[in-house]
Amino acid sequence: DGHDGSGQETRMTRLDSAIRRLTAQRDLLDWAAQNVGPAGLVLEIGLGNGRTYDHLRAKLPGREIHVFERSPAAHPDCYPPEGYLIVGDLFDTLPPFIERHGRGSAALIHIDIGSGDEEANRSLARRLSPLLEALLQPGGILLGDRAFDMPSCRDISAETKVPEGRYFVYRRAA
Amino acid sequence: DGHDGSGQETRMTRLDSAIRRLTAQRDLLDWAAQNVGPAGLVLEIGLGNGRTYDHLRAKLPGREIHVFERSPAAHPDCYPPEGYLIVGDLFDTLPPFIERHGRGSAALIHIDIGSGDEEANRSLARRLSPLLEALLQPGGILLGDRAFDMPSCRDISAETKVPEGRYFVYRRAA
Ligand SMILES: C[S@@+](CC[C@H](N)C(=O)[O-])C[C@H]1O[C@@H](n2cnc3c(N)ncnc32)[C@H](O)[C@@H]1O
Ligand code: NI
Ligand code: NI
């Protein structure tokens, strides 16, 4: 790490860092697909360009995956089927979703919503935590691009092989 | 390739494909940094978010790197120094650049300007080819995200280890 093969120590570039981030995402989604409980919804929070949604649906064929996004702008072939894209701000869309599907209805939540603004990210994570926690079933898994504050969940990041600090993994107590 | 370790054949997802593309870019830029001639300009055409520019400048310390971009919108820390960012459409900015620096002034050109529109991409490549060819010094290298039509150059993609069709590599005859 940090060596270029010429014996020179080199810094991590933005290209290196993008590759690391995407690889960590993939490793973690693959891990989750192997470890998710057999029943329960899968939630993709933040569609973005649809890359991780596309990966999840490929690795979890037959599972119901609901996707939340404020302003959909994904690759045309990365949209969920009719009825599975929930458009709007999370604070407007998550509460009625919980009403509809019930507390503890989700086996797996993947949430990747970070913007460049760290202060905004922290506040968003704090306000989202109780909603996400309510959705997780006992033993349910949450993968996030940041830390969440969910008292009934354990941080199990160390059980996955993803480099520390890249991603956060929680499991709700059974 | 295409196996997930469970014995199941799986399709390549958009996440897989993004990782492949960025990895090919990095491998190729690293290869070019080892193989570029000792003198001559380096041109980054299409700044984008600045990832490949950041990689190039890290691997080629001390080299002059000019960057061309129509609408700059990179990470704030991925901008070239004063005077090295040439803003505008390539068909407006490349001809005066050739006037100023001379034909055959470039040792390495990296061009990554593709959009989602394949027809537009092909036409762009066709029209850019003579300008890029004029800029390359004898033995100069061009890395492109698509094929270019430069009669004085050989396609040397096979000499690099990058998977076929991902990137195109040309060397101008000496
Ligand atoms: C795919 S991005 C480059 C990404 C970059 N290699 C990176 O790793 O971040 C392509 C860029 O080329 C620029 N571009 C496309 N056509 C152009 C033109 N005709 N003149 C100038 N810039 C152009 C776009 O504005 C865009 O920022
Ligand atoms: Ni090192
Ligand atoms: Ni295969």
Coordinates of C-alpha atoms and ligand atoms in Angstrom, one line a residue:
Chain A
D1 CA 0.0 0.0 0.0
G2 CA 1.4 3.4 -1.0
H3 CA 4.2 1.8 -3.0
D4 CA 4.3 2.1 -6.8
G5 CA 6.7 -0.8 -7.4
S6 CA 9.7 1.5 -8.0
G7 CA 10.6 1.6 -4.4
Q8 CA 9.0 5.1 -4.1
E9 CA 6.4 5.8 -1.5
T10 CA 3.5 7.6 -3.2
R11 CA 0.4 9.2 -1.9
M12 CA -3.1 7.9 -2.4
T13 CA -4.7 9.7 -5.3
R14 CA -8.4 10.5 -5.9
L15 CA -8.4 7.7 -8.4
D16 CA -6.9 5.2 -5.9
S17 CA -9.4 6.4 -3.4
A18 CA -12.4 6.0 -5.7
I19 CA -11.3 2.5 -6.5
R20 CA -11.0 1.7 -2.8
R21 CA -14.4 3.1 -2.0
L22 CA -16.2 1.2 -4.8
T23 CA -14.4 -2.0 -4.0
A24 CA -15.3 -1.7 -0.3
Q25 CA -18.9 -1.2 -1.4
R26 CA -18.9 -4.2 -3.5
D27 CA -17.2 -6.4 -1.0
L28 CA -19.7 -5.3 1.6
L29 CA -22.8 -5.8 -0.6
D30 CA -21.5 -9.3 -1.5
W31 CA -21.0 -10.0 2.2
A32 CA -24.5 -8.8 3.1
A33 CA -26.0 -10.9 0.3
Q34 CA -24.5 -14.0 2.0
N35 CA -25.5 -12.9 5.5
V36 CA -29.0 -11.4 5.2
G37 CA -31.9 -13.2 6.8
P38 CA -34.1 -15.2 4.5
A39 CA -37.2 -13.1 5.0
G40 CA -37.8 -9.3 5.1
L41 CA -37.5 -6.3 2.9
V42 CA -34.3 -4.9 1.4
L43 CA -34.0 -1.1 1.3
E44 CA -31.7 0.9 -0.9
I45 CA -31.6 4.4 0.5
G46 CA -30.2 6.8 -2.1
L47 CA -30.4 5.6 -5.7
G48 CA -27.8 7.9 -7.1
N49 CA -26.6 6.5 -10.5
G50 CA -28.0 3.1 -9.5
R51 CA -24.7 1.2 -9.3
T52 CA -25.2 -0.3 -5.9
Y53 CA -28.9 -0.9 -6.5
D54 CA -27.9 -2.8 -9.7
H55 CA -25.4 -4.9 -7.6
L56 CA -27.9 -5.6 -4.9
R57 CA -30.6 -6.8 -7.2
A58 CA -28.1 -9.0 -9.1
K59 CA -26.9 -10.6 -5.8
L60 CA -30.4 -10.9 -4.3
P61 CA -32.6 -12.3 -7.1
G62 CA -36.2 -12.7 -6.0
R63 CA -35.9 -10.3 -3.0
E64 CA -38.1 -7.3 -2.8
I65 CA -35.9 -4.2 -2.9
H66 CA -37.5 -0.8 -2.2
V67 CA -35.5 2.3 -3.3
F68 CA -35.7 5.8 -1.8
E69 CA -34.5 8.8 -3.7
R70 CA -35.3 12.5 -3.6
S71 CA -34.4 13.3 -7.2
P72 CA -34.1 10.2 -9.4
A73 CA -31.3 10.5 -12.0
A74 CA -29.9 7.0 -12.4
H75 CA -28.8 5.1 -15.5
P76 CA -32.1 4.3 -17.4
D77 CA -31.5 0.5 -16.9
C78 CA -31.0 0.9 -13.1
Y79 CA -34.5 1.8 -12.0
P80 CA -36.5 -0.5 -9.8
P81 CA -39.8 -1.9 -11.1
E82 CA -43.1 0.1 -10.8
G83 CA -44.0 0.7 -7.2
Y84 CA -40.5 0.1 -5.7
L85 CA -39.1 3.6 -6.2
I86 CA -40.2 5.9 -3.4
V87 CA -39.5 9.5 -4.5
G88 CA -39.2 12.3 -2.0
D89 CA -37.3 13.5 1.0
L90 CA -36.6 10.7 3.5
F91 CA -38.2 12.5 6.3
D92 CA -41.4 12.6 4.3
T93 CA -41.2 9.2 2.8
L94 CA -39.8 6.9 5.6
P95 CA -42.6 7.5 8.3
P96 CA -45.5 6.5 6.0
F97 CA -43.3 3.6 4.7
I98 CA -42.9 2.4 8.3
E99 CA -46.7 2.7 8.8
R100 CA -47.3 0.7 5.6
H101 CA -44.8 -2.1 6.0
G102 CA -44.5 -2.1 9.7
R103 CA -41.6 -1.7 12.2
G104 CA -39.0 -4.4 11.9
S105 CA -39.9 -5.2 8.3
A106 CA -36.4 -4.8 6.8
A107 CA -33.8 -7.6 6.7
L108 CA -31.2 -5.3 5.1
I109 CA -30.7 -1.6 4.7
H110 CA -28.0 -0.1 2.5
I111 CA -27.7 3.7 2.9
D112 CA -25.3 5.8 1.0
I113 CA -26.3 9.4 1.1
G114 CA -23.2 11.4 2.0
S115 CA -22.7 14.7 0.3
G116 CA -19.5 16.7 0.6
D117 CA -20.8 18.7 3.6
E118 CA -19.6 16.8 6.7
E119 CA -21.7 18.8 9.2
A120 CA -24.9 18.2 7.2
N121 CA -24.0 14.5 6.9
R122 CA -23.7 14.2 10.7
S123 CA -27.0 15.9 11.3
L124 CA -28.7 13.8 8.7
A125 CA -27.4 10.6 10.2
R126 CA -28.5 11.7 13.7
R127 CA -32.0 12.4 12.6
L128 CA -32.3 9.3 10.4
S129 CA -31.1 6.9 13.1
P130 CA -34.4 6.3 14.9
L131 CA -36.2 5.7 11.6
L132 CA -33.7 3.2 10.4
E133 CA -33.6 1.5 13.7
A134 CA -37.4 1.1 13.7
L135 CA -37.3 -0.5 10.3
L136 CA -34.7 -3.2 11.1
Q137 CA -35.9 -6.6 12.0
P138 CA -34.2 -8.5 14.9
G139 CA -30.9 -9.7 13.4
G140 CA -31.3 -7.2 10.5
I141 CA -28.3 -5.6 8.9
L142 CA -27.6 -2.0 8.1
L143 CA -24.7 -0.9 5.9
G144 CA -24.0 2.8 5.9
D145 CA -21.4 5.2 4.5
R146 CA -21.3 6.8 7.9
A147 CA -22.0 6.1 11.6
F148 CA -25.5 5.9 12.8
D149 CA -26.8 6.0 16.4
M150 CA -28.9 3.0 17.0
P151 CA -28.9 1.7 20.6
S152 CA -30.4 -1.7 19.8
C153 CA -27.8 -2.4 17.2
R154 CA -24.2 -3.6 17.4
D155 CA -21.4 -2.3 15.2
I156 CA -20.2 -5.4 13.5
S157 CA -17.9 -3.7 11.0
A158 CA -15.0 -5.8 12.3
E159 CA -16.8 -9.0 11.2
T160 CA -16.7 -7.9 7.6
K161 CA -13.4 -7.6 5.8
V162 CA -13.9 -4.0 4.8
P163 CA -11.1 -1.6 5.7
E164 CA -11.9 0.3 8.8
G165 CA -13.7 3.7 8.5
R166 CA -14.8 3.1 4.9
Y167 CA -18.2 1.7 5.8
F168 CA -20.2 1.0 8.9
V169 CA -22.0 -2.2 9.5
Y170 CA -24.7 -2.7 12.2
R171 CA -26.7 -5.7 13.2
R172 CA -29.9 -5.3 15.3
A173 CA -30.0 -7.5 18.4
A174 CA -32.0 -10.7 17.9
Chain B
D1 CA -14.6 -13.8 -14.3
G2 CA -18.4 -13.8 -13.8
H3 CA -18.2 -16.3 -11.0
D4 CA -19.2 -15.3 -7.5
G5 CA -17.4 -18.1 -5.7
S6 CA -20.7 -20.0 -5.1
G7 CA -20.5 -21.9 -8.4
Q8 CA -23.1 -19.5 -9.8
E9 CA -22.5 -17.6 -13.0
T10 CA -23.4 -14.0 -12.4
R11 CA -23.7 -11.0 -14.6
M12 CA -21.4 -8.0 -14.5
T13 CA -23.2 -5.2 -12.6
R14 CA -22.8 -1.5 -13.0
L15 CA -20.7 -1.5 -9.8
D16 CA -18.4 -4.2 -11.2
S17 CA -18.1 -2.3 -14.4
A18 CA -17.3 1.0 -12.7
I19 CA -14.5 -0.8 -10.7
R20 CA -13.2 -2.3 -13.9
R21 CA -13.1 1.0 -15.8
L22 CA -11.4 2.9 -13.0
T23 CA -8.9 0.1 -12.5
A24 CA -8.1 0.0 -16.2
Q25 CA -7.6 3.8 -16.1
R26 CA -5.2 3.5 -13.2
D27 CA -3.2 0.6 -14.7
L28 CA -2.9 2.5 -17.9
L29 CA -1.9 5.8 -16.4
D30 CA 0.7 4.0 -14.3
W31 CA 2.0 2.2 -17.4
A32 CA 2.2 5.5 -19.3
A33 CA 4.1 7.2 -16.4
Q34 CA 6.7 4.5 -16.8
N35 CA 6.8 4.7 -20.6
V36 CA 6.5 8.4 -21.4
G37 CA 9.4 10.1 -23.1
P38 CA 11.6 12.2 -20.9
A39 CA 10.7 15.6 -22.5
G40 CA 7.5 17.1 -23.8
L41 CA 4.1 18.2 -22.5
V42 CA 1.5 16.1 -20.8
L43 CA -2.1 16.8 -21.7
E44 CA -5.2 15.8 -19.8
I45 CA -8.2 16.3 -22.0
G46 CA -11.5 16.4 -20.0
L47 CA -10.9 17.3 -16.3
G48 CA -14.2 15.9 -15.1
N49 CA -14.0 15.5 -11.3
G50 CA -10.2 15.5 -11.5
R51 CA -9.5 11.9 -10.5
T52 CA -7.2 11.0 -13.4
Y53 CA -5.6 14.4 -13.4
D54 CA -4.8 13.9 -9.7
H55 CA -3.3 10.5 -10.5
L56 CA -1.2 11.8 -13.4
R57 CA 0.3 14.6 -11.4
A58 CA 1.2 12.3 -8.6
K59 CA 2.9 9.8 -10.9
L60 CA 4.6 12.5 -13.0
P61 CA 6.0 15.0 -10.5
G62 CA 7.8 17.8 -12.1
R63 CA 6.1 17.4 -15.5
E64 CA 4.1 20.2 -17.1
I65 CA 0.5 19.0 -17.3
H66 CA -2.0 21.1 -19.3
V67 CA -5.7 20.4 -18.7
F68 CA -8.5 21.1 -21.1
E69 CA -12.1 21.4 -20.0
R70 CA -15.3 23.0 -21.2
S71 CA -17.0 23.4 -17.9
P72 CA -14.7 23.0 -14.9
A73 CA -16.4 21.3 -12.0
A74 CA -13.7 19.2 -10.3
H75 CA -12.9 18.5 -6.6
P76 CA -11.5 21.8 -5.4
D77 CA -8.1 20.2 -4.7
C78 CA -7.9 18.7 -8.2
Y79 CA -7.3 21.9 -10.2
P80 CA -4.1 22.5 -12.1
P81 CA -2.0 25.5 -11.1
E82 CA -2.6 29.0 -12.7
G83 CA -2.2 29.0 -16.4
Y84 CA -2.5 25.2 -16.9
L85 CA -6.3 24.9 -17.1
I86 CA -7.5 25.8 -20.6
V87 CA -11.2 26.4 -20.4
G88 CA -13.5 26.1 -23.5
D89 CA -14.6 23.8 -26.2
L90 CA -11.7 21.7 -27.6
F91 CA -12.3 22.9 -31.1
D92 CA -11.8 26.4 -29.9
T93 CA -8.9 25.8 -27.5
L94 CA -6.8 23.1 -29.2
P95 CA -5.9 25.0 -32.5
P96 CA -4.4 28.1 -30.6
F97 CA -2.7 25.7 -28.2
I98 CA -1.0 24.0 -31.2
E99 CA 0.0 27.4 -32.5
R100 CA 1.5 28.4 -29.1
H101 CA 3.3 25.2 -28.2
G102 CA 4.0 23.8 -31.6
R103 CA 3.1 20.6 -33.4
G104 CA 4.7 17.6 -31.8
S105 CA 5.0 19.2 -28.4
A106 CA 3.2 16.5 -26.4
A107 CA 4.8 13.4 -25.0
L108 CA 1.6 12.1 -23.5
I109 CA -2.1 12.8 -24.1
H110 CA -4.8 11.3 -21.9
I111 CA -8.3 11.9 -23.3
D112 CA -11.5 10.8 -21.5
I113 CA -14.4 12.8 -22.8
G114 CA -17.1 10.3 -23.5
S115 CA -20.7 11.0 -22.8
G116 CA -23.5 8.5 -22.9
D117 CA -24.3 9.3 -26.6
E118 CA -22.3 6.9 -28.8
E119 CA -23.0 8.6 -32.1
A120 CA -21.8 12.0 -30.7
N121 CA -18.7 10.2 -29.2
R122 CA -17.8 8.7 -32.6
S123 CA -18.2 12.0 -34.4
L124 CA -16.2 13.9 -31.7
A125 CA -13.4 11.3 -32.0
R126 CA -13.3 11.6 -35.7
R127 CA -13.0 15.4 -35.7
L128 CA -10.5 15.5 -32.9
S129 CA -8.1 12.9 -34.4
P130 CA -6.1 15.3 -36.6
L131 CA -5.7 17.8 -33.8
L132 CA -4.4 15.1 -31.4
E133 CA -2.2 13.6 -34.0
A134 CA -0.6 17.0 -34.7
L135 CA 0.2 17.4 -31.0
L136 CA 2.0 14.1 -30.5
Q137 CA 5.8 14.1 -30.7
P138 CA 7.5 11.2 -32.5
G139 CA 7.1 8.3 -30.1
G140 CA 4.5 10.1 -28.1
I141 CA 1.7 8.2 -26.5
L142 CA -2.1 8.8 -26.5
L143 CA -4.5 7.0 -24.1
G144 CA -8.1 7.4 -25.0
D145 CA -11.4 6.1 -23.8
R146 CA -12.3 5.4 -27.4
A147 CA -10.7 4.8 -30.8
F148 CA -9.1 7.6 -32.7
D149 CA -8.1 7.7 -36.4
M150 CA -4.4 8.8 -36.5
P151 CA -2.6 7.4 -39.6
S152 CA 0.9 8.1 -38.2
C153 CA 0.2 6.2 -35.0
R154 CA 0.1 2.5 -34.1
D155 CA -2.5 1.0 -31.8
I156 CA -0.3 -0.5 -29.1
S157 CA -3.1 -1.4 -26.7
A158 CA -1.9 -5.0 -26.8
E159 CA 1.5 -4.0 -25.2
T160 CA -0.3 -2.8 -22.1
K161 CA -2.1 -5.2 -19.8
V162 CA -5.4 -3.4 -20.0
P163 CA -8.4 -5.6 -21.0
E164 CA -9.2 -5.2 -24.6
G165 CA -11.8 -2.6 -25.6
R166 CA -11.7 -0.7 -22.3
Y167 CA -9.1 1.9 -23.4
F168 CA -7.2 2.6 -26.6
V169 CA -3.4 3.2 -26.6
Y170 CA -1.5 4.7 -29.5
R171 CA 2.1 5.5 -30.1
R172 CA 3.2 7.9 -32.8
A173 CA 5.9 6.6 -35.2
A174 CA 9.4 7.7 -34.2
Ligands
LIG1 C1 -15.7 11.7 -18.3 S1 -15.3 13.3 -17.9 C2 -13.6 13.2 -17.5 C3 -13.3 12.4 -16.2 C4 -11.9 12.4 -15.7 N1 -11.0 11.6 -16.6 C5 -11.8 11.9 -14.3 O1 -11.2 10.9 -14.1 O2 -12.3 12.6 -13.4 C6 -15.3 14.1 -19.4 C7 -15.1 15.6 -19.4 O3 -14.8 16.1 -20.7 C8 -15.4 17.4 -20.8 N2 -15.6 17.6 -22.3 C9 -16.4 16.8 -23.1 N3 -16.4 17.3 -24.3 C10 -15.7 18.4 -24.3 C11 -15.3 19.4 -25.3 N4 -15.8 19.3 -26.6 N5 -14.5 20.4 -25.0 C12 -14.1 20.5 -23.7 N6 -14.4 19.6 -22.7 C13 -15.2 18.6 -23.0 C14 -16.7 17.3 -20.0 O4 -17.1 18.6 -19.6 C15 -16.3 16.4 -18.8 O5 -15.9 17.2 -17.7
NI2 NI 3.6 2.2 1.8
NI3 NI -17.5 -16.9 -15.8

